[in-house]
PDB file of C-alpha atoms in Angstrom:
ATOM      1  CA  ALA A   1     -28.118 -11.159  48.644  1.00 70.00           C
ATOM      2  CA  ASP A   2     -29.340  -8.636  46.088  1.00 71.00           C
ATOM      3  CA  LEU A   3     -27.429  -5.886  47.893  1.00 77.00           C
ATOM      4  CA  LEU A   4     -24.205  -7.920  47.837  1.00 79.00           C
ATOM      5  CA  LYS A   5     -24.605  -8.588  44.112  1.00 76.00           C
ATOM      6  CA  THR A   6     -25.173  -4.899  43.528  1.00 75.00           C
ATOM      7  CA  GLU A   7     -22.062  -3.929  45.486  1.00 81.00           C
ATOM      8  CA  TYR A   8     -20.033  -6.489  43.533  1.00 81.00           C
ATOM      9  CA  SER A   9     -21.350  -5.160  40.228  1.00 76.00           C
ATOM     10  CA  ILE A  10     -20.494  -1.598  41.226  1.00 82.00           C
ATOM     11  CA  LEU A  11     -16.953  -2.543  42.270  1.00 87.00           C
ATOM     12  CA  ASP A  12     -16.475  -4.485  39.037  1.00 84.00           C
ATOM     13  CA  LEU A  13     -17.746  -1.527  37.011  1.00 82.00           C
ATOM     14  CA  GLU A  14     -15.419   0.853  38.847  1.00 89.00           C
ATOM     15  CA  ALA A  15     -12.494  -1.437  38.053  1.00 91.00           C
ATOM     16  CA  GLN A  16     -13.459  -1.414  34.379  1.00 86.00           C
ATOM     17  CA  ILE A  17     -13.710   2.380  34.406  1.00 90.00           C
ATOM     18  CA  THR A  18     -10.265   2.652  36.000  1.00 93.00           C
ATOM     19  CA  GLY A  19      -8.805   0.311  33.382  1.00 93.00           C
ATOM     20  CA  THR A  20     -10.396   2.291  30.573  1.00 89.00           C
ATOM     21  CA  LYS A  21      -9.041   5.576  31.919  1.00 92.00           C
ATOM     22  CA  THR A  22      -5.580   4.046  32.182  1.00 95.00           C
ATOM     23  CA  ASN A  23      -5.737   2.812  28.592  1.00 93.00           C
ATOM     24  CA  LEU A  24      -6.831   6.265  27.424  1.00 87.00           C
ATOM     25  CA  GLU A  25      -3.927   7.946  29.189  1.00 88.00           C
ATOM     26  CA  ILE A  26      -1.447   5.481  27.732  1.00 92.00           C
ATOM     27  CA  ALA A  27      -2.941   5.933  24.257  1.00 89.00           C
ATOM     28  CA  LYS A  28      -2.691   9.732  24.560  1.00 87.00           C
ATOM     29  CA  LYS A  29       0.965   9.547  25.613  1.00 89.00           C
ATOM     30  CA  ASP A  30       1.713   7.164  22.750  1.00 91.00           C
ATOM     31  CA  LEU A  31      -0.041   9.503  20.314  1.00 88.00           C
ATOM     32  CA  LYS A  32       1.933  12.494  21.586  1.00 89.00           C
ATOM     33  CA  LEU A  33       5.142  10.537  21.189  1.00 90.00           C
ATOM     34  CA  LYS A  34       4.341   9.533  17.597  1.00 90.00           C
ATOM     35  CA  LEU A  35       3.224  13.033  16.620  1.00 87.00           C
ATOM     36  CA  MET A  36       6.047  14.691  18.616  1.00 88.00           C
ATOM     37  CA  ILE A  37       3.573  16.743  20.640  1.00 87.00           C
ATOM     38  CA  PRO A  38       4.904  18.208  23.942  1.00 86.00           C
ATOM     39  CA  ASN A  39       3.611  16.445  27.052  1.00 82.00           C
ATOM     40  CA  ASN A  40       2.242  19.692  28.486  1.00 84.00           C
ATOM     41  CA  GLU A  41      -0.198  20.077  25.589  1.00 85.00           C
ATOM     42  CA  ASP A  42      -3.659  18.595  25.966  1.00 83.00           C
ATOM     43  CA  ILE A  43      -5.294  16.261  23.453  1.00 78.00           C
ATOM     44  CA  THR A  44      -9.049  16.436  23.075  1.00 80.00           C
ATOM     45  CA  LEU A  45     -10.844  13.417  21.670  1.00 73.00           C
ATOM     46  CA  LYS A  46     -13.591  14.274  19.197  1.00 78.00           C
ATOM     47  CA  ASP A  47     -16.092  12.170  17.345  1.00 75.00           C
ATOM     48  CA  PHE A  48     -15.747  11.798  13.600  1.00 69.00           C
ATOM     49  CA  GLN A  49     -18.271  10.610  11.082  1.00 71.00           C
ATOM     50  CA  VAL A  50     -17.661   7.612   8.837  1.00 67.00           C
ATOM     51  CA  LEU A  51     -19.837   7.143   5.779  1.00 70.00           C
ATOM     52  CA  GLU A  52     -22.274   4.259   5.992  1.00 73.00           C
ATOM     53  CA  ASN A  53     -21.231   2.661   2.708  1.00 82.00           C
ATOM     54  CA  LEU A  54     -17.660   3.438   1.711  1.00 82.00           C
ATOM     55  CA  THR A  55     -17.682   0.686  -0.925  1.00 84.00           C
ATOM     56  CA  SER A  56     -20.418   2.342  -2.969  1.00 84.00           C
ATOM     57  CA  GLY A  57     -17.860   4.471  -4.839  1.00 83.00           C
ATOM     58  CA  ILE A  58     -15.393   1.634  -5.438  1.00 86.00           C
ATOM     59  CA  ASP A  59     -14.949   0.077  -8.883  1.00 89.00           C
ATOM     60  CA  PHE A  60     -12.871  -2.962  -7.987  1.00 87.00           C
ATOM     61  CA  GLY A  61     -11.984  -3.948 -11.569  1.00 89.00           C
ATOM     62  CA  LYS A  62     -10.876  -0.433 -12.463  1.00 89.00           C
ATOM     63  CA  ASP A  63      -8.895  -0.078  -9.239  1.00 87.00           C
ATOM     64  CA  LEU A  64      -7.140  -3.404  -9.832  1.00 86.00           C
ATOM     65  CA  ASP A  65      -6.137  -2.445 -13.389  1.00 87.00           C
ATOM     66  CA  GLU A  66      -4.867   0.897 -12.121  1.00 85.00           C
ATOM     67  CA  ALA A  67      -2.785  -0.779  -9.429  1.00 84.00           C
ATOM     68  CA  LEU A  68      -1.291  -3.249 -11.919  1.00 83.00           C
ATOM     69  CA  THR A  69      -0.159  -0.466 -14.249  1.00 85.00           C
ATOM     70  CA  ASN A  70       0.371   2.738 -12.275  1.00 82.00           C
ATOM     71  CA  SER A  71       1.211   1.656  -8.737  1.00 80.00           C
ATOM     72  CA  LEU A  72       4.733   2.279  -7.474  1.00 78.00           C
ATOM     73  CA  SER A  73       5.521  -1.448  -7.246  1.00 80.00           C
ATOM     74  CA  ALA A  74       4.308  -2.120 -10.790  1.00 79.00           C
ATOM     75  CA  LYS A  75       6.281   0.762 -12.292  1.00 80.00           C
ATOM     76  CA  LEU A  76       9.413  -0.266 -10.409  1.00 79.00           C
ATOM     77  CA  ALA A  77       9.118  -3.829 -11.713  1.00 78.00           C
ATOM     78  CA  VAL A  78       8.701  -2.597 -15.300  1.00 77.00           C
ATOM     79  CA  ASN A  79      11.743  -0.325 -14.962  1.00 78.00           C
ATOM     80  CA  LYS A  80      13.859  -3.223 -13.722  1.00 77.00           C
ATOM     81  CA  VAL A  81      12.836  -5.320 -16.737  1.00 75.00           C
ATOM     82  CA  ASP A  82      13.642  -2.457 -19.128  1.00 77.00           C
ATOM     83  CA  TYR A  83      17.041  -1.959 -17.492  1.00 69.00           C
ATOM     84  CA  ALA A  84      17.828  -5.678 -17.726  1.00 73.00           C
ATOM     85  CA  GLN A  85      16.842  -5.672 -21.408  1.00 73.00           C
ATOM     86  CA  ALA A  86      19.136  -2.711 -22.064  1.00 72.00           C
ATOM     87  CA  GLU A  87      22.014  -4.491 -20.339  1.00 70.00           C
ATOM     88  CA  LYS A  88      21.418  -7.576 -22.495  1.00 69.00           C
ATOM     89  CA  ILE A  89      21.491  -5.467 -25.668  1.00 69.00           C
ATOM     90  CA  VAL A  90      24.769  -3.854 -24.605  1.00 64.00           C
ATOM     91  CA  ALA A  91      26.296  -7.231 -23.781  1.00 66.00           C
ATOM     92  CA  ARG A  92      25.183  -8.664 -27.123  1.00 64.00           C
ATOM     93  CA  SER A  93      26.588  -5.719 -29.058  1.00 61.00           C
ATOM     94  CA  SER A  94      30.038  -6.397 -27.611  1.00 61.00           C
ATOM     95  CA  LEU A  95      30.041  -9.768 -29.420  1.00 56.00           C
ATOM     96  CA  LEU A  96      29.408  -8.217 -32.839  1.00 58.00           C
ATOM     97  CA  PRO A  97      31.984  -6.595 -35.123  1.00 57.00           C
ATOM     98  CA  GLN A  98      32.240  -2.807 -35.034  1.00 58.00           C
ATOM     99  CA  VAL A  99      31.740  -1.324 -38.485  1.00 55.00           C
ATOM    100  CA  ASP A 100      32.715   2.292 -39.196  1.00 60.00           C
ATOM    101  CA  ALA A 101      32.410   4.140 -42.496  1.00 59.00           C
ATOM    102  CA  PHE A 102      34.940   6.821 -43.428  1.00 56.00           C
ATOM    103  CA  ALA A 103      35.418   9.317 -46.272  1.00 58.00           C
ATOM    104  CA  THR A 104      38.272  11.693 -47.154  1.00 62.00           C
ATOM    105  CA  TYR A 105      38.909  14.311 -49.814  1.00 54.00           C
ATOM    106  CA  GLY A 106      42.408  15.244 -50.953  1.00 55.00           C
ATOM    107  CA  THR A 107      45.492  14.041 -52.789  1.00 54.00           C
ATOM    108  CA  SER A 108      47.443  10.899 -52.134  1.00 54.00           C
ATOM    109  CA  LYS A 109      50.840  12.610 -52.505  1.00 53.00           C
ATOM    110  CA  GLU A 110      52.272  15.703 -50.868  1.00 52.00           C
ATOM    111  CA  SER A 111      52.386  18.760 -53.183  1.00 50.00           C
ATOM    112  CA  HIS A 112      53.694  22.274 -52.649  1.00 50.00           C
ATOM    113  CA  ASN A 113      51.572  23.653 -55.494  1.00 49.00           C
ATOM    114  CA  PHE A 114      48.156  24.545 -54.173  1.00 49.00           C
ATOM    115  CA  GLU A 115      46.435  24.631 -57.551  1.00 51.00           C
ATOM    116  CA  ASN A 116      47.976  21.338 -58.609  1.00 49.00           C
ATOM    117  CA  SER A 117      46.984  19.610 -55.361  1.00 50.00           C
ATOM    118  CA  PHE A 118      43.474  21.035 -55.598  1.00 51.00           C
ATOM    119  CA  ASP A 119      43.039  19.865 -59.171  1.00 55.00           C
ATOM    120  CA  ASN A 120      44.361  16.414 -58.396  1.00 55.00           C
ATOM    121  CA  ALA A 121      42.250  15.962 -55.243  1.00 55.00           C
ATOM    122  CA  GLU A 122      39.767  13.117 -55.136  1.00 61.00           C
ATOM    123  CA  TRP A 123      37.221  11.526 -52.799  1.00 57.00           C
ATOM    124  CA  LYS A 124      38.205   8.389 -50.973  1.00 61.00           C
ATOM    125  CA  GLY A 125      36.031   6.306 -48.677  1.00 57.00           C
ATOM    126  CA  GLY A 126      35.501   2.878 -47.282  1.00 60.00           C
ATOM    127  CA  VAL A 127      34.433   0.757 -44.368  1.00 57.00           C
ATOM    128  CA  SER A 128      36.573  -0.306 -41.405  1.00 57.00           C
ATOM    129  CA  VAL A 129      35.713  -3.399 -39.434  1.00 52.00           C
ATOM    130  CA  LYS A 130      36.960  -4.145 -35.931  1.00 59.00           C
ATOM    131  CA  TRP A 131      36.200  -7.482 -34.324  1.00 50.00           C
ATOM    132  CA  ASP A 132      37.849  -8.734 -31.173  1.00 58.00           C
ATOM    133  CA  VAL A 133      37.671 -12.436 -31.963  1.00 52.00           C
ATOM    134  CA  PHE A 134      39.857 -13.449 -28.991  1.00 51.00           C
ATOM    135  CA  SER A 135      37.488 -12.305 -26.210  1.00 54.00           C
ATOM    136  CA  PHE A 136      34.413 -14.315 -27.167  1.00 51.00           C
ATOM    137  CA  GLY A 137      34.566 -16.362 -23.968  1.00 51.00           C
ATOM    138  CA  SER A 138      34.219 -13.470 -21.543  1.00 55.00           C
ATOM    139  CA  GLY A 139      31.818 -11.651 -23.859  1.00 61.00           C
ATOM    140  CA  ILE A 140      29.496 -14.646 -24.094  1.00 64.00           C
ATOM    141  CA  ASP A 141      29.583 -15.044 -20.316  1.00 63.00           C
ATOM    142  CA  GLU A 142      28.587 -11.409 -19.848  1.00 69.00           C
ATOM    143  CA  TYR A 143      25.822 -11.812 -22.398  1.00 63.00           C
ATOM    144  CA  ASN A 144      24.474 -14.948 -20.687  1.00 68.00           C
ATOM    145  CA  VAL A 145      24.520 -13.195 -17.318  1.00 68.00           C
ATOM    146  CA  ALA A 146      22.608 -10.224 -18.765  1.00 68.00           C
ATOM    147  CA  LYS A 147      20.149 -12.599 -20.438  1.00 71.00           C
ATOM    148  CA  ASN A 148      19.560 -14.460 -17.184  1.00 72.00           C
ATOM    149  CA  ASN A 149      19.063 -11.175 -15.340  1.00 73.00           C
ATOM    150  CA  GLU A 150      16.404 -10.209 -17.860  1.00 72.00           C
ATOM    151  CA  SER A 151      14.611 -13.520 -17.275  1.00 75.00           C
ATOM    152  CA  ILE A 152      14.817 -13.039 -13.522  1.00 73.00           C
ATOM    153  CA  GLU A 153      13.426  -9.510 -13.653  1.00 74.00           C
ATOM    154  CA  SER A 154      10.630 -10.649 -15.981  1.00 77.00           C
ATOM    155  CA  LEU A 155       9.731 -13.363 -13.471  1.00 74.00           C
ATOM    156  CA  ASN A 156       9.905 -10.846 -10.623  1.00 75.00           C
ATOM    157  CA  LYS A 157       7.553  -8.584 -12.569  1.00 77.00           C
ATOM    158  CA  GLU A 158       5.016 -11.412 -12.819  1.00 80.00           C
ATOM    159  CA  LEU A 159       5.412 -12.144  -9.108  1.00 79.00           C
ATOM    160  CA  THR A 160       4.904  -8.460  -8.343  1.00 81.00           C
ATOM    161  CA  SER A 161       1.707  -8.430 -10.410  1.00 84.00           C
ATOM    162  CA  ASP A 162       0.451 -11.511  -8.567  1.00 83.00           C
ATOM    163  CA  SER A 163       1.317  -9.891  -5.235  1.00 84.00           C
ATOM    164  CA  ILE A 164      -0.554  -6.705  -6.183  1.00 85.00           C
ATOM    165  CA  LYS A 165      -3.608  -8.718  -7.245  1.00 88.00           C
ATOM    166  CA  LEU A 166      -3.565 -10.674  -3.988  1.00 87.00           C
ATOM    167  CA  SER A 167      -3.111  -7.591  -1.820  1.00 89.00           C
ATOM    168  CA  VAL A 168      -5.817  -5.519  -3.521  1.00 89.00           C
ATOM    169  CA  THR A 169      -8.291  -8.419  -3.572  1.00 91.00           C
ATOM    170  CA  LYS A 170      -7.597  -9.336   0.054  1.00 92.00           C
ATOM    171  CA  ASN A 171      -8.015  -5.754   1.261  1.00 92.00           C
ATOM    172  CA  TYR A 172     -11.227  -5.353  -0.737  1.00 93.00           C
ATOM    173  CA  ARG A 173     -12.729  -8.556   0.684  1.00 93.00           C
ATOM    174  CA  GLU A 174     -11.752  -7.477   4.183  1.00 94.00           C
ATOM    175  CA  LEU A 175     -13.448  -4.131   3.618  1.00 94.00           C
ATOM    176  CA  ILE A 176     -16.642  -5.893   2.528  1.00 93.00           C
ATOM    177  CA  ARG A 177     -16.515  -8.166   5.576  1.00 94.00           C
ATOM    178  CA  LEU A 178     -16.039  -5.274   8.001  1.00 94.00           C
ATOM    179  CA  GLN A 179     -18.845  -3.346   6.344  1.00 93.00           C
ATOM    180  CA  GLN A 180     -21.173  -6.274   6.964  1.00 93.00           C
ATOM    181  CA  LEU A 181     -19.867  -6.588  10.534  1.00 94.00           C
ATOM    182  CA  LYS A 182     -20.468  -2.880  11.137  1.00 93.00           C
ATOM    183  CA  ASN A 183     -24.024  -3.205   9.887  1.00 92.00           C
ATOM    184  CA  SER A 184     -24.732  -6.231  12.085  1.00 94.00           C
ATOM    185  CA  ARG A 185     -23.299  -4.539  15.169  1.00 94.00           C
ATOM    186  CA  SER A 186     -25.353  -1.466  14.399  1.00 93.00           C
ATOM    187  CA  LYS A 187     -28.450  -3.655  14.621  1.00 94.00           C
ATOM    188  CA  ALA A 188     -27.137  -5.223  17.836  1.00 94.00           C
ATOM    189  CA  LEU A 189     -26.627  -1.767  19.358  1.00 95.00           C
ATOM    190  CA  GLU A 190     -30.109  -0.743  18.300  1.00 95.00           C
ATOM    191  CA  ALA A 191     -31.576  -3.830  20.001  1.00 95.00           C
ATOM    192  CA  ALA A 192     -29.462  -3.326  23.157  1.00 94.00           C
ATOM    193  CA  THR A 193     -30.535   0.332  23.348  1.00 95.00           C
ATOM    194  CA  GLU A 194     -34.195  -0.588  23.093  1.00 96.00           C
ATOM    195  CA  ASN A 195     -33.806  -3.331  25.698  1.00 95.00           C
ATOM    196  CA  PHE A 196     -31.995  -0.953  28.064  1.00 94.00           C
ATOM    197  CA  ASN A 197     -34.731   1.659  27.725  1.00 95.00           C
ATOM    198  CA  ILE A 198     -37.365  -0.958  28.565  1.00 95.00           C
ATOM    199  CA  ASP A 199     -35.368  -2.246  31.554  1.00 94.00           C
ATOM    200  CA  THR A 200     -34.927   1.338  32.781  1.00 93.00           C
ATOM    201  CA  GLU A 201     -38.710   1.745  32.908  1.00 93.00           C
ATOM    202  CA  ARG A 202     -39.094  -1.659  34.578  1.00 93.00           C
ATOM    203  CA  TYR A 203     -36.419  -0.800  37.165  1.00 90.00           C
ATOM    204  CA  ASN A 204     -38.057   2.526  37.966  1.00 91.00           C
ATOM    205  CA  ALA A 205     -41.312   0.633  38.439  1.00 89.00           C
ATOM    206  CA  GLY A 206     -39.616  -1.861  40.774  1.00 87.00           C
ATOM    207  CA  LEU A 207     -40.167  -4.817  38.442  1.00 88.00           C
ATOM    208  CA  ILE A 208     -36.504  -5.872  38.160  1.00 87.00           C
ATOM    209  CA  SER A 209     -33.581  -5.934  40.558  1.00 84.00           C
ATOM    210  CA  THR A 210     -30.660  -3.540  40.530  1.00 81.00           C
ATOM    211  CA  VAL A 211     -28.365  -6.332  39.355  1.00 80.00           C
ATOM    212  CA  ASP A 212     -30.572  -7.055  36.356  1.00 87.00           C
ATOM    213  CA  PHE A 213     -30.701  -3.357  35.557  1.00 87.00           C
ATOM    214  CA  LEU A 214     -26.899  -3.028  35.758  1.00 82.00           C
ATOM    215  CA  LEU A 215     -26.543  -6.123  33.602  1.00 87.00           C
ATOM    216  CA  SER A 216     -28.806  -4.569  30.983  1.00 91.00           C
ATOM    217  CA  GLU A 217     -26.813  -1.348  31.085  1.00 89.00           C
ATOM    218  CA  SER A 218     -23.554  -3.282  30.778  1.00 86.00           C
ATOM    219  CA  GLN A 219     -24.875  -5.115  27.722  1.00 92.00           C
ATOM    220  CA  TYR A 220     -25.915  -1.813  26.177  1.00 93.00           C
ATOM    221  CA  ARG A 221     -22.522  -0.217  26.742  1.00 90.00           C
ATOM    222  CA  GLN A 222     -20.704  -3.306  25.462  1.00 92.00           C
ATOM    223  CA  ALA A 223     -22.825  -3.211  22.312  1.00 94.00           C
ATOM    224  CA  ALA A 224     -21.838   0.442  21.860  1.00 93.00           C
ATOM    225  CA  VAL A 225     -18.157  -0.407  22.309  1.00 91.00           C
ATOM    226  CA  ASP A 226     -18.411  -3.285  19.818  1.00 94.00           C
ATOM    227  CA  TYR A 227     -20.103  -1.044  17.265  1.00 94.00           C
ATOM    228  CA  ASN A 228     -17.564   1.761  17.607  1.00 91.00           C
ATOM    229  CA  SER A 229     -14.741  -0.761  17.326  1.00 93.00           C
ATOM    230  CA  ALA A 230     -16.284  -2.150  14.135  1.00 93.00           C
ATOM    231  CA  VAL A 231     -16.613   1.379  12.733  1.00 91.00           C
ATOM    232  CA  LEU A 232     -12.943   2.075  13.447  1.00 90.00           C
ATOM    233  CA  ASP A 233     -11.827  -1.206  11.853  1.00 93.00           C
ATOM    234  CA  TYR A 234     -14.054  -0.450   8.865  1.00 93.00           C
ATOM    235  CA  TYR A 235     -12.473   2.955   8.340  1.00 91.00           C
ATOM    236  CA  VAL A 236      -8.930   1.566   8.721  1.00 92.00           C
ATOM    237  CA  ALA A 237      -9.746  -1.196   6.211  1.00 93.00           C
ATOM    238  CA  PHE A 238     -10.925   1.396   3.704  1.00 93.00           C
ATOM    239  CA  GLU A 239      -7.693   3.376   4.035  1.00 92.00           C
ATOM    240  CA  THR A 240      -5.678   0.150   3.786  1.00 93.00           C
ATOM    241  CA  TYR A 241      -7.461  -0.709   0.553  1.00 92.00           C
ATOM    242  CA  ARG A 242      -6.740   2.710  -0.902  1.00 89.00           C
ATOM    243  CA  SER A 243      -3.086   2.461   0.154  1.00 89.00           C
ATOM    244  CA  SER A 244      -2.714  -0.836  -1.703  1.00 87.00           C
ATOM    245  CA  LEU A 245      -3.603   0.966  -4.964  1.00 87.00           C
ATOM    246  CA  ILE A 246      -0.682   3.381  -4.704  1.00 84.00           C
TER     247      ILE A 246
END
């Protein structure tokens, strides 16, 4: 019975190894496709180090203020409000009378005597007023439209600020959660490693069956996979948080 269980465990492990190799090959092909790397070039997987505490250098309040003022979304919203305000000013100016000042220097009558015309020359000036009083209807409509657009863009700016706050806060909380998860899985891996080392000595001494030993090894490797997955998610969450500040 123990031999049959061992054979089953080995076959199951081989199936898992085959599935993992297949997933790796598919992931490599997908990576080559995204990076436009020729299929005949090899990709070598290498370990990379992730800092234990990426949040230690984060000032959440400062980052949030920076995102609300200097992020691309915030600046775009402010520019839209400024443009809408300018359009409203232009529309309002079309309703007002146009006042122009003018000044001239010369004589009121034509003269063929240069000295006489020069001596009789005088300054004249005044103010001209132009007011299209018959187009108030269309002008007021244009002004109201521009005014409404300004209100809409101001509201959109507030919504954008709320969206930035939500996104930055959400990404920061997720980063904290994944940091705690990474730490807990690190402890789980440490415990599984110690347990596997003990079971290895017990198996060599003939105190446990092969199935129990393989089960202990499987638990150890699963703990390692869970930890590495948490580390990857933690690193991605950190980059996502930084991206939300841009």
